[in-house]
Tab-separated table of C-alpha atoms and ligand atoms in Angstrom:
chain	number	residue	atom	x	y	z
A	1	UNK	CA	-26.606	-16.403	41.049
A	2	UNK	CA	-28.382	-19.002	39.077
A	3	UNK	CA	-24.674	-19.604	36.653
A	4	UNK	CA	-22.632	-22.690	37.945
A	5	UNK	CA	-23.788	-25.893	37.003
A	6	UNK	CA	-22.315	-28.205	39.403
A	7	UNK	CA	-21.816	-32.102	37.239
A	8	UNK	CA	-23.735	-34.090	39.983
A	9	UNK	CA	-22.732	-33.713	43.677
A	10	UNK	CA	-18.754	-33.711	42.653
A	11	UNK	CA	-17.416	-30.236	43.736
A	12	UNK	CA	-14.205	-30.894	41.887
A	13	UNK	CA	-15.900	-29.996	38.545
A	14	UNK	CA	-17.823	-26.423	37.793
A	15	UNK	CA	-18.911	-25.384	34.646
A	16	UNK	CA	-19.093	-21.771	34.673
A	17	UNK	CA	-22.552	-21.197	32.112
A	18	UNK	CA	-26.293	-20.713	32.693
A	19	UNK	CA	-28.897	-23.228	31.931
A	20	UNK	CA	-29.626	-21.193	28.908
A	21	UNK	CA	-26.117	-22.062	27.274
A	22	UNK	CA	-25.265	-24.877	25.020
A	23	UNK	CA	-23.329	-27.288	27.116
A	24	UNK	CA	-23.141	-30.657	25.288
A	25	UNK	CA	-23.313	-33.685	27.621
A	26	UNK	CA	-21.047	-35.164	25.504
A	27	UNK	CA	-18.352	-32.487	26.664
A	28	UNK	CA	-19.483	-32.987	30.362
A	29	UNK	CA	-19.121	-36.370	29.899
A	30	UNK	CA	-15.308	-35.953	28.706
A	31	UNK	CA	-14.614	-33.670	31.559
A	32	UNK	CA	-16.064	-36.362	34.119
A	33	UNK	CA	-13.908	-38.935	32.837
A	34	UNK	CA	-10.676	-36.345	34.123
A	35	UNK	CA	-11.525	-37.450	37.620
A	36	UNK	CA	-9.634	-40.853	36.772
A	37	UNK	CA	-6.225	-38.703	35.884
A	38	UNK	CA	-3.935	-39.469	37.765
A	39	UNK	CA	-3.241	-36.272	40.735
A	40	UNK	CA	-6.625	-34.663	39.831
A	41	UNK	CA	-7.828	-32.376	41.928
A	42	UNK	CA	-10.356	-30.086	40.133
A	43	UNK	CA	-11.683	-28.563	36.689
A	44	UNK	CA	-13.206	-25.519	35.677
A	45	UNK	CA	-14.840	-25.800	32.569
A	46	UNK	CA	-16.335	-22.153	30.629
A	47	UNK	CA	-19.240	-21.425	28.636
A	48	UNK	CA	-17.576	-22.840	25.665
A	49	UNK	CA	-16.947	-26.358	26.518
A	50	UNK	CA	-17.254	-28.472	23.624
A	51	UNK	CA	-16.181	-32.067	22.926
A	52	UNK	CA	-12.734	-32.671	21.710
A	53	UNK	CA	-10.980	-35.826	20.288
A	54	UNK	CA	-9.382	-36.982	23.503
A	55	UNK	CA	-11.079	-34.544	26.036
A	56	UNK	CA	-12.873	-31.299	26.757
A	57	UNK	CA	-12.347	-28.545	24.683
A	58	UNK	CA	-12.817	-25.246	26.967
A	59	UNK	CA	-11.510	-26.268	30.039
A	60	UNK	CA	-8.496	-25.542	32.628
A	61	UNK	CA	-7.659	-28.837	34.999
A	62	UNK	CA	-5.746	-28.515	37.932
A	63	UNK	CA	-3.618	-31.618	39.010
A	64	UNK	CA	-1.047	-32.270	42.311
A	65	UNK	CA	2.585	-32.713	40.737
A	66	UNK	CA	1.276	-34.535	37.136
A	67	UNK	CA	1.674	-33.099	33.838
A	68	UNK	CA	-0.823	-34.174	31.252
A	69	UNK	CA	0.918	-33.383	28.037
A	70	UNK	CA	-2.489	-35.058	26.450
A	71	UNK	CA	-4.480	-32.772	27.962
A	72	UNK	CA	-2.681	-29.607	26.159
A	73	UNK	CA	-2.630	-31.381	22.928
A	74	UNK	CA	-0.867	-31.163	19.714
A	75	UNK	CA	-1.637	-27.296	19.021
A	76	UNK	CA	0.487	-25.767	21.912
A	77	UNK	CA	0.643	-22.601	22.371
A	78	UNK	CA	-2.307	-22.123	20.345
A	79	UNK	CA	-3.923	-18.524	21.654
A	80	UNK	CA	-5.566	-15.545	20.648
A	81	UNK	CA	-3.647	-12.015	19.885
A	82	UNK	CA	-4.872	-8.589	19.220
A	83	UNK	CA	-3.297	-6.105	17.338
A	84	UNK	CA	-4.214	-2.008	16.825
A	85	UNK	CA	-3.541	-1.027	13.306
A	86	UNK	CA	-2.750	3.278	13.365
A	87	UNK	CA	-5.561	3.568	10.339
A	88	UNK	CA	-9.113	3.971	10.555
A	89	UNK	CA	-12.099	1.984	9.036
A	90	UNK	CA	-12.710	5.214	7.023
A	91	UNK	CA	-9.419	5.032	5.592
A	92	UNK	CA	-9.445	1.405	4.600
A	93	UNK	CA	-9.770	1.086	0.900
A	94	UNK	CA	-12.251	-2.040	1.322
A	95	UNK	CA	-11.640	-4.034	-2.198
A	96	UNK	CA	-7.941	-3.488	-2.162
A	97	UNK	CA	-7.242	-5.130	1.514
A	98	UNK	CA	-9.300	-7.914	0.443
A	99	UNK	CA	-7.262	-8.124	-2.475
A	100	UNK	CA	-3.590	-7.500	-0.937
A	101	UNK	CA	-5.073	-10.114	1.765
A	102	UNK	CA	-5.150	-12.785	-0.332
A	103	UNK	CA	-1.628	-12.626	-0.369
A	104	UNK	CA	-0.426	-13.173	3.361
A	105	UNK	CA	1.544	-15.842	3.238
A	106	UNK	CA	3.458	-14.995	0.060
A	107	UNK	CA	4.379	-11.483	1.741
A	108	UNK	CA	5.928	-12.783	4.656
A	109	UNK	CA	9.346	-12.026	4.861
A	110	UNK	CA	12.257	-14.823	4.507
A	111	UNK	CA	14.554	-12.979	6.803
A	112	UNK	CA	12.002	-12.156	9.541
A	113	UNK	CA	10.538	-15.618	9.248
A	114	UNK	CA	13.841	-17.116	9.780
A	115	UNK	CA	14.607	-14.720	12.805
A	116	UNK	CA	11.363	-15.553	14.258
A	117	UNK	CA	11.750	-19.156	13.944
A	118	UNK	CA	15.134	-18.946	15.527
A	119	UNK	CA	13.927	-20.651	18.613
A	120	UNK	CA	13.444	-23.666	16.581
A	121	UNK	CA	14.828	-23.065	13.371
A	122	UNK	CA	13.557	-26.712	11.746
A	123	UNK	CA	10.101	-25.827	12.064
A	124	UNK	CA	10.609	-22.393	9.837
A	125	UNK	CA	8.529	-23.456	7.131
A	126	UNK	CA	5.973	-23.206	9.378
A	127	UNK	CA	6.472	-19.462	10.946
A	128	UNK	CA	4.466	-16.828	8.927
A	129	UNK	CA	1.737	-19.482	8.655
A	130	UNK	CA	-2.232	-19.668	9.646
A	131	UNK	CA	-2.390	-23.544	9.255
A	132	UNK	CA	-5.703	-25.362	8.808
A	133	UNK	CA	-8.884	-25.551	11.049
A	134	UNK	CA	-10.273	-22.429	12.344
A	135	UNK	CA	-7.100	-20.624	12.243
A	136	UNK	CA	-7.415	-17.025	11.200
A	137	UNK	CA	-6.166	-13.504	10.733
A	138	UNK	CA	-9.440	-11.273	11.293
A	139	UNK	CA	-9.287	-7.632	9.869
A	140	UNK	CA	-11.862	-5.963	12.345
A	141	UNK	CA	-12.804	-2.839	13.522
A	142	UNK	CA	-13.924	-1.685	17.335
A	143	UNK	CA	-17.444	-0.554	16.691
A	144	UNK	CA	-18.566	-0.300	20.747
A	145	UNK	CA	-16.238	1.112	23.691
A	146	UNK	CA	-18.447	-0.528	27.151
A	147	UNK	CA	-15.799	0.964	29.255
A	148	UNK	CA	-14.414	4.210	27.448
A	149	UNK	CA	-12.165	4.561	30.478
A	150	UNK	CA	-10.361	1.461	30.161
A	151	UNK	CA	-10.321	1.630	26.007
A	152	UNK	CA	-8.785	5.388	26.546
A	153	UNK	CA	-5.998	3.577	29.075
A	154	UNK	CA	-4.529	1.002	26.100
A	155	UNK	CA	-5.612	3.546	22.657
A	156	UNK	CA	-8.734	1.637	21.666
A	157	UNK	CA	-10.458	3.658	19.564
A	158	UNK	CA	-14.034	3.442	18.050
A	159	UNK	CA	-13.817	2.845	14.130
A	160	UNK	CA	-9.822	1.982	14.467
A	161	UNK	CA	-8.852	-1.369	12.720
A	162	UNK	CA	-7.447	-4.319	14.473
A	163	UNK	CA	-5.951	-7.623	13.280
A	164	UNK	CA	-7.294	-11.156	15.401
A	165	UNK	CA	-4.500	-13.508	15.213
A	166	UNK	CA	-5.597	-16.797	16.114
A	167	UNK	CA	-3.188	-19.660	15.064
A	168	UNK	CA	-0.510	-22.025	17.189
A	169	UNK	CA	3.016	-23.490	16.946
A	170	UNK	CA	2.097	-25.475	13.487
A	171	UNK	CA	4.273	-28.557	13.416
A	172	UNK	CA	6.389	-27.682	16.635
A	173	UNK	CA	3.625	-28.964	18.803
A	174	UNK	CA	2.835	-31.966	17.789
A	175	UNK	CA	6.158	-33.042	17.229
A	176	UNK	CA	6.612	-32.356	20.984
A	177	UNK	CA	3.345	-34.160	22.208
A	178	UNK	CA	4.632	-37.113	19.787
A	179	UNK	CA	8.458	-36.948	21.268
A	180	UNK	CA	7.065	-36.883	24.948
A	181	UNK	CA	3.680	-38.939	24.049
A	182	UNK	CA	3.562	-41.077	27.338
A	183	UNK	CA	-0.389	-42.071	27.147
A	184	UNK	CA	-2.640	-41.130	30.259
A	185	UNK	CA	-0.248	-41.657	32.767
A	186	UNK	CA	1.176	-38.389	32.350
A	187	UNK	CA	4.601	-36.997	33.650
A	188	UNK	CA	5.875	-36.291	37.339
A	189	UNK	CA	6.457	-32.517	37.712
A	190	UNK	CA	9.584	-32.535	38.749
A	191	UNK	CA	10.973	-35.950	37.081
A	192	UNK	CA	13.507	-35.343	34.588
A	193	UNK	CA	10.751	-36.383	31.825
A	194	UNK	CA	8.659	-33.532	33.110
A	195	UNK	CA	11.140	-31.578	33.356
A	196	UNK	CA	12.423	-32.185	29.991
A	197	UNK	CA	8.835	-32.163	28.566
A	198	UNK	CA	8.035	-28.144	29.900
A	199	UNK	CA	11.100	-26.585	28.258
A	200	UNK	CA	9.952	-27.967	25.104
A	201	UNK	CA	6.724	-27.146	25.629
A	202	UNK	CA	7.538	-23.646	26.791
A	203	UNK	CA	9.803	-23.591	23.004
A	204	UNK	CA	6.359	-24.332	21.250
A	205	UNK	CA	4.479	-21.683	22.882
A	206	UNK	CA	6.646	-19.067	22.392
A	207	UNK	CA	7.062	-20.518	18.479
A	208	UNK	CA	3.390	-19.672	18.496
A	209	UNK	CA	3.313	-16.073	19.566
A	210	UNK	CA	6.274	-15.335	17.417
A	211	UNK	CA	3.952	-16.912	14.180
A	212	UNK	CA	1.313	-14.530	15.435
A	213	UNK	CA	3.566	-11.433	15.475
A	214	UNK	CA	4.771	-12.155	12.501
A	215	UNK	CA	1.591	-12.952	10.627
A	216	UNK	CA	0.182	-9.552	12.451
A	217	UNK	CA	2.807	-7.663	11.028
A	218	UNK	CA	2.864	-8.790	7.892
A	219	UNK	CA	-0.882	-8.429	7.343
A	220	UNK	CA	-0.344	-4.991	8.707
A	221	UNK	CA	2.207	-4.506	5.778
A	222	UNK	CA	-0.183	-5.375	2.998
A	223	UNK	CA	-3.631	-2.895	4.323
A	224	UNK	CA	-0.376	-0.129	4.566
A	225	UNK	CA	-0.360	-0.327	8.743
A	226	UNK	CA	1.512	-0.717	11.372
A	227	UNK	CA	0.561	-3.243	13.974
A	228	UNK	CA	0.758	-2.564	17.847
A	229	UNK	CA	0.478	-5.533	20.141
A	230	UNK	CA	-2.459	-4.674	22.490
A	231	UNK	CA	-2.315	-8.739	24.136
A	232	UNK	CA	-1.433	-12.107	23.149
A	233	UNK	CA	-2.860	-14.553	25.200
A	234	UNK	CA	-2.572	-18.639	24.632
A	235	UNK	CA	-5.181	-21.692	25.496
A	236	UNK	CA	-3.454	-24.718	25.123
A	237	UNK	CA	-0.702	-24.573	28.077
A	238	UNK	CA	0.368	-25.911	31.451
A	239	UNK	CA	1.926	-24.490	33.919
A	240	UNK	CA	3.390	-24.966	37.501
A	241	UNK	CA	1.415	-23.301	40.168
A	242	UNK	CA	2.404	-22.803	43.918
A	243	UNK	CA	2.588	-25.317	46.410
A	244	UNK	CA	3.585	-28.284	43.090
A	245	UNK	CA	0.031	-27.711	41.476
A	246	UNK	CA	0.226	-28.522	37.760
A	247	UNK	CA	-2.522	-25.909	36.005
A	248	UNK	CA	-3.413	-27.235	32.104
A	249	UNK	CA	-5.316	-25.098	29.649
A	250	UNK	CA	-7.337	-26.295	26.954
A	251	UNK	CA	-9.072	-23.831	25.183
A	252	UNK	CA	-9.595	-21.773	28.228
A	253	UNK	CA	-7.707	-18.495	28.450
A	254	UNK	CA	-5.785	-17.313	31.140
A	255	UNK	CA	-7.328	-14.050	33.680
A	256	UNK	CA	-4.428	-13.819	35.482
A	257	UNK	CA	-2.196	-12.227	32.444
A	258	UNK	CA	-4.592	-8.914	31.448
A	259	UNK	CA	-6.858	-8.446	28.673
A	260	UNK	CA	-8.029	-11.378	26.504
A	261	UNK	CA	-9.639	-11.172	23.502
A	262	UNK	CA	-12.909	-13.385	23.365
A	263	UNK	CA	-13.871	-14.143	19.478
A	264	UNK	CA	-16.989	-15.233	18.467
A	265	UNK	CA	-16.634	-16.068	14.407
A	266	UNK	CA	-16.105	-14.496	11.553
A	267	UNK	CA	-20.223	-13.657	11.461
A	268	UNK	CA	-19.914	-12.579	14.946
A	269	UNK	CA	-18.611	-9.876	16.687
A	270	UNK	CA	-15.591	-10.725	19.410
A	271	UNK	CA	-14.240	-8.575	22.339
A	272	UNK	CA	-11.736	-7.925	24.548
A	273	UNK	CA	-12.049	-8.748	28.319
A	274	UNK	CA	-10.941	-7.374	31.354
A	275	UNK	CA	-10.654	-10.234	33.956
A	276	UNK	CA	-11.808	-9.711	37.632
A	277	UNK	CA	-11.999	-11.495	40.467
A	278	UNK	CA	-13.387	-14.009	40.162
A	279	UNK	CA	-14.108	-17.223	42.493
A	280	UNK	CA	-10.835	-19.524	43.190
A	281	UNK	CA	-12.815	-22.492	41.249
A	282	UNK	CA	-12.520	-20.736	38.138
A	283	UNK	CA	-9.000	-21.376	38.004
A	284	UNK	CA	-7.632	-18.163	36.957
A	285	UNK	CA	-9.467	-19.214	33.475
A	286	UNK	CA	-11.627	-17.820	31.045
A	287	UNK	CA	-13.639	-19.065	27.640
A	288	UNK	CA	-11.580	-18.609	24.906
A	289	UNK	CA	-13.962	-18.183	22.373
A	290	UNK	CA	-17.582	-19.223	21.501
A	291	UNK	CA	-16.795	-22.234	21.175
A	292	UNK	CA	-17.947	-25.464	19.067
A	293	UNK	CA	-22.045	-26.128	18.816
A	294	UNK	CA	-21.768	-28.467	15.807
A	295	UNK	CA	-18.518	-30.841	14.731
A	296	UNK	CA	-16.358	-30.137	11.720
A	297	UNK	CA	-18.125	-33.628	9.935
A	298	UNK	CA	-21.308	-32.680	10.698
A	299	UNK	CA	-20.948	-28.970	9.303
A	300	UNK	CA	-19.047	-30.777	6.059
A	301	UNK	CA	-22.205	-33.341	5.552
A	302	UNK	CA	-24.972	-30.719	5.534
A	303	UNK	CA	-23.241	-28.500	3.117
A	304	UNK	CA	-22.477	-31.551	1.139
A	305	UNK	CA	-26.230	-32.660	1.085
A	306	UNK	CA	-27.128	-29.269	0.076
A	307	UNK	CA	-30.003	-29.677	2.724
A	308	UNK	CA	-29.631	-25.837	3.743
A	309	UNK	CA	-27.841	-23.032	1.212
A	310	UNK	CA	-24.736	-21.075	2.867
A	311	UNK	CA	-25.915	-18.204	5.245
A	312	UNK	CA	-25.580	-15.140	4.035
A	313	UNK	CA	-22.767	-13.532	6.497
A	314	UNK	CA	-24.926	-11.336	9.379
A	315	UNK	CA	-21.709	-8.812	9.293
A	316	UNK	CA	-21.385	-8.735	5.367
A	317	UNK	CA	-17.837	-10.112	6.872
A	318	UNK	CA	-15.384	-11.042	3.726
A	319	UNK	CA	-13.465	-14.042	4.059
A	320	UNK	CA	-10.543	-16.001	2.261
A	321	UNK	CA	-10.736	-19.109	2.175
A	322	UNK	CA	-10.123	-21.188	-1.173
A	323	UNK	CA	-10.795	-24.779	0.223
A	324	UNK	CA	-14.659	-24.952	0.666
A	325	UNK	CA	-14.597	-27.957	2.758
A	326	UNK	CA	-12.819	-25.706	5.491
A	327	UNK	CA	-15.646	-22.739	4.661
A	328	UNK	CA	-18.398	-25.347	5.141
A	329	UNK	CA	-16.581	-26.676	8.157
A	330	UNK	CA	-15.779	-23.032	10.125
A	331	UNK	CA	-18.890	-21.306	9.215
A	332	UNK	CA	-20.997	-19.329	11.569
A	333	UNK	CA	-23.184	-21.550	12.400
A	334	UNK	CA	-20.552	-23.984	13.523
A	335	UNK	CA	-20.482	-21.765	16.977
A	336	UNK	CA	-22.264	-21.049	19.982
A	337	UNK	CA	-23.707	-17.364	20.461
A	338	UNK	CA	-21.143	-15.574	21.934
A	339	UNK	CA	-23.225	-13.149	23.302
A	340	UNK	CA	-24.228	-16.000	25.617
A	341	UNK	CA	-20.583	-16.920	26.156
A	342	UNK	CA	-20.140	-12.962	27.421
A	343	UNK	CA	-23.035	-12.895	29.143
A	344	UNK	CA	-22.062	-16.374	31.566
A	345	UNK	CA	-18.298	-14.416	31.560
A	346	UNK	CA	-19.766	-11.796	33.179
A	347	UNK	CA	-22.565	-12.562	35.416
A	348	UNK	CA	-19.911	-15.137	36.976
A	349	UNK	CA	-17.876	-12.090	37.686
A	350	UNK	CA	-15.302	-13.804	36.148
A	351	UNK	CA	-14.302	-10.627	33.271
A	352	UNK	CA	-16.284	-8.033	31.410
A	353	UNK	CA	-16.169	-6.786	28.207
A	354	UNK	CA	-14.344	-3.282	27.488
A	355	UNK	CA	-14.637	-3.185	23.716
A	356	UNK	CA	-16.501	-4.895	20.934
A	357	UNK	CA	-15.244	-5.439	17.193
A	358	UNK	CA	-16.522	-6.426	14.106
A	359	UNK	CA	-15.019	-8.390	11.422
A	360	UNK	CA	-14.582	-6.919	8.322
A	361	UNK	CA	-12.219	-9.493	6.045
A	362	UNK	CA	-10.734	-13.184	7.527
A	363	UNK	CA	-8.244	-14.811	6.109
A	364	UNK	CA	-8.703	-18.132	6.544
A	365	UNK	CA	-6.380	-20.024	3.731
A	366	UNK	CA	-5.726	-18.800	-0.094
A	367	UNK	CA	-4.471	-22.343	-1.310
A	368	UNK	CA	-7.364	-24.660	-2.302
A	369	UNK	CA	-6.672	-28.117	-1.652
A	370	UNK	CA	-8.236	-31.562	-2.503
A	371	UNK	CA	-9.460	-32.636	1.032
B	1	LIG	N1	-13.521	-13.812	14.978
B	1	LIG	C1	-13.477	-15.106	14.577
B	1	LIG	N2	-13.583	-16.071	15.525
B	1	LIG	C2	-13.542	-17.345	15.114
B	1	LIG	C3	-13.385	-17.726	13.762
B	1	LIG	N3	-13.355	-19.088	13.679
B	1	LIG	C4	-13.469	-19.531	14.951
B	1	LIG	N4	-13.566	-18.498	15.818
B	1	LIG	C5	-13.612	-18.512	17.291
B	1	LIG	O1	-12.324	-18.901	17.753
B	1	LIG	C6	-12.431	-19.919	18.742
B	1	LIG	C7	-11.188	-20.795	18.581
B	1	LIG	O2	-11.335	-22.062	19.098
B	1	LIG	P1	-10.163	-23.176	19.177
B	1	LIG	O3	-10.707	-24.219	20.086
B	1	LIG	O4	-9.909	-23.684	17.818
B	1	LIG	O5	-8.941	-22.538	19.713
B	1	LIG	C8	-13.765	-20.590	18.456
B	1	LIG	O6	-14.344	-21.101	19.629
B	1	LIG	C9	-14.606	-19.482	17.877
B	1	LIG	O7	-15.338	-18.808	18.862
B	1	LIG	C10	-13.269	-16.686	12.787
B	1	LIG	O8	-13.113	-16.927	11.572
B	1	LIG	N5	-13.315	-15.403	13.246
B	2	LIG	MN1	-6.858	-22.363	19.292
């Protein structure tokens, strides 16, 4: 199998993508650097490793009793969910979802928003929210069944719609990095700082999958659906493995937890994996998207310059999205093919895709704003 690029003769590190990915040696400089953490032992990094501001984007790192709160970020419990509306694509009056869409966060429903946010009920401003970046609630539809089986087993059917949810624990998360910020060093597992550290962090990602329940059902609500979870899976987590091993996600999703939705971007189609195996090096991870090819300035400068017009959408996709910085910033183009992503997945027998979907209206924010 000609997949795993091994970074020099260190065994500690695999990235899990062919030579024909895009694997910036920027990113595998950032997840060489992990080496000097203190109780590393090894890093799996997927096909969609991309730089990040303080490390790899697209990785899992294992470490021997050490918690890197750093490593997980501000955004935790950021993760992917997807949702099974009961209508069909032929049902959908096109024009007026677009139009009800627009008004997501209005619809959202005090009460439920405060009983969702009960687990941290200063941060309820924030529940029933996408927040910035490439957040999103994706409208899609399933338009190819690779394992009929399998889509028959969890009511996946061809031409149903489906709502993405990809968004985090908004201002939870960072106010937790911030409270428990303690630099490189990092946090003994069992210490009563590390201790102390994983309950709130544990808080925050369950904040996270509420906010994507919520905003699920709420978008549901407005395209006159219900919404049944089919998975929720986050990217940016730790958690204690057997034997005092410390396992951190960042932007990798987990295979140990069932299916896991694997998004491209919003001119792309996504799908929904079925994890297998896989080898032990992986660490029980998998890509959690396409991932980054070009940086958010970069993407903003060339649609400043004008020096190429905006791509027409492959997918005739709609989106929302009143603050064009953000549109220039998250467009297609921004991402690596995720066909390429899926085809790495698989050939490393790490998952396989069950079921494809296409997106048919994102909602990325309705509020412009001066940026
Ligand atoms: N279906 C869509 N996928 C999208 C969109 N914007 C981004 N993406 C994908 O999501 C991941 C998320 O990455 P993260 O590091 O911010 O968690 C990214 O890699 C893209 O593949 C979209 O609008 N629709
Ligand atoms: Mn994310």
């Amino acid at each position: 199998m000609n997949i795993h690029h091994w970074t020099g003769a260190d065994r500690r590190f695999r990235v899990f993508a062919s030579p024909a990915s895009w694997i910036e040696g920027a990113s595998v400089a950032q997840l060489r650097l992990l080496a000097g953490r203190r109780g590393f032992l090894s890093a799996a990094a997927m096909a969609d490793l991309h730089p990040g501001h303080k490390g790899p984007v697209g990785c899992a790192i294992e470490t021997e009793g050490v918690i890197h709160p750093d490593l997980v970020g501000t955004d935790i419990g950021c993760g992917m969910a997807l949702f099974a509306l009961d209508i069909e694509q032929r049902q959908l009056h096109i024009d007026k979802a677009f139009k009800a869409l627009h008004g997501l966060h209005e619809a959202v429903d005090a009460g439920d928003r405060a009983h969702q946010a009960a687990i941290a009920p200063d941060y309820a401003p924030g529940m029933g929210t996408v927040g910035g970046g490439n957040h999103f609630v994706e409208l899609q539809v399933l338009d190819d069944r690779a394992d009929e089986a399998a889509c028959d087993a969890h009511g996946l059917r061809r031409g149903a719609l489906f709502l993405l949810v990809h968004t985090g624990s908004r201002s939870l998360g960072p106010e937790v990095l911030e409270r428990h910020g303690v630099g490189e060093r990092g946090l003994d597992l069992q210490s009563p700082e590390g201790i102390a550290y994983l309950a709130d962090h544990d808080r925050a990602v369950a904040f996270a999958a509420a906010n994507r329940k919520l905003l699920a059902e709420t978008a549901a609500s407005l395209v006159r659906g219900n919404a049944r979870l089919i998975t929720d899976q986050p990217h940016n987590f730790v958690e204690p493995r057997p034997g005092g091993r410390v396992l951190h996600r960042k932007g990798a999703a987990p295979a140990d937890r069932g299916l896991s939705p694997l998004p491209g971007s919003r001119g792309a189609q996504s799908h929904l994996l079925l994890p297998e195996a896989g080898p032990g090096e992986a660490l029980a991870s998998l890509p959690h998207g396409a991932g980054r090819k070009r940086d958010r300035a970069g993407m903003s400068d060339r649609a400043k310059d004008g020096d190429r017009p905006p791509r027409a959408n492959p997918l005739g996709n709609r989106i929302i999205c009143a603050d064009r910085r953000m549109a220039a910033e998250e467009a297609p183009d921004a991402y690596k093919n995720i066909a390429r992503v899926l085809a790495d997945v698989e050939e490393a027998g790490l998952a396989r895709s069950i079921a494809r979907f296409r997106p048919i209206v994102t909602f990325k924010t309705a509020e412009a704003r001066g940026r």
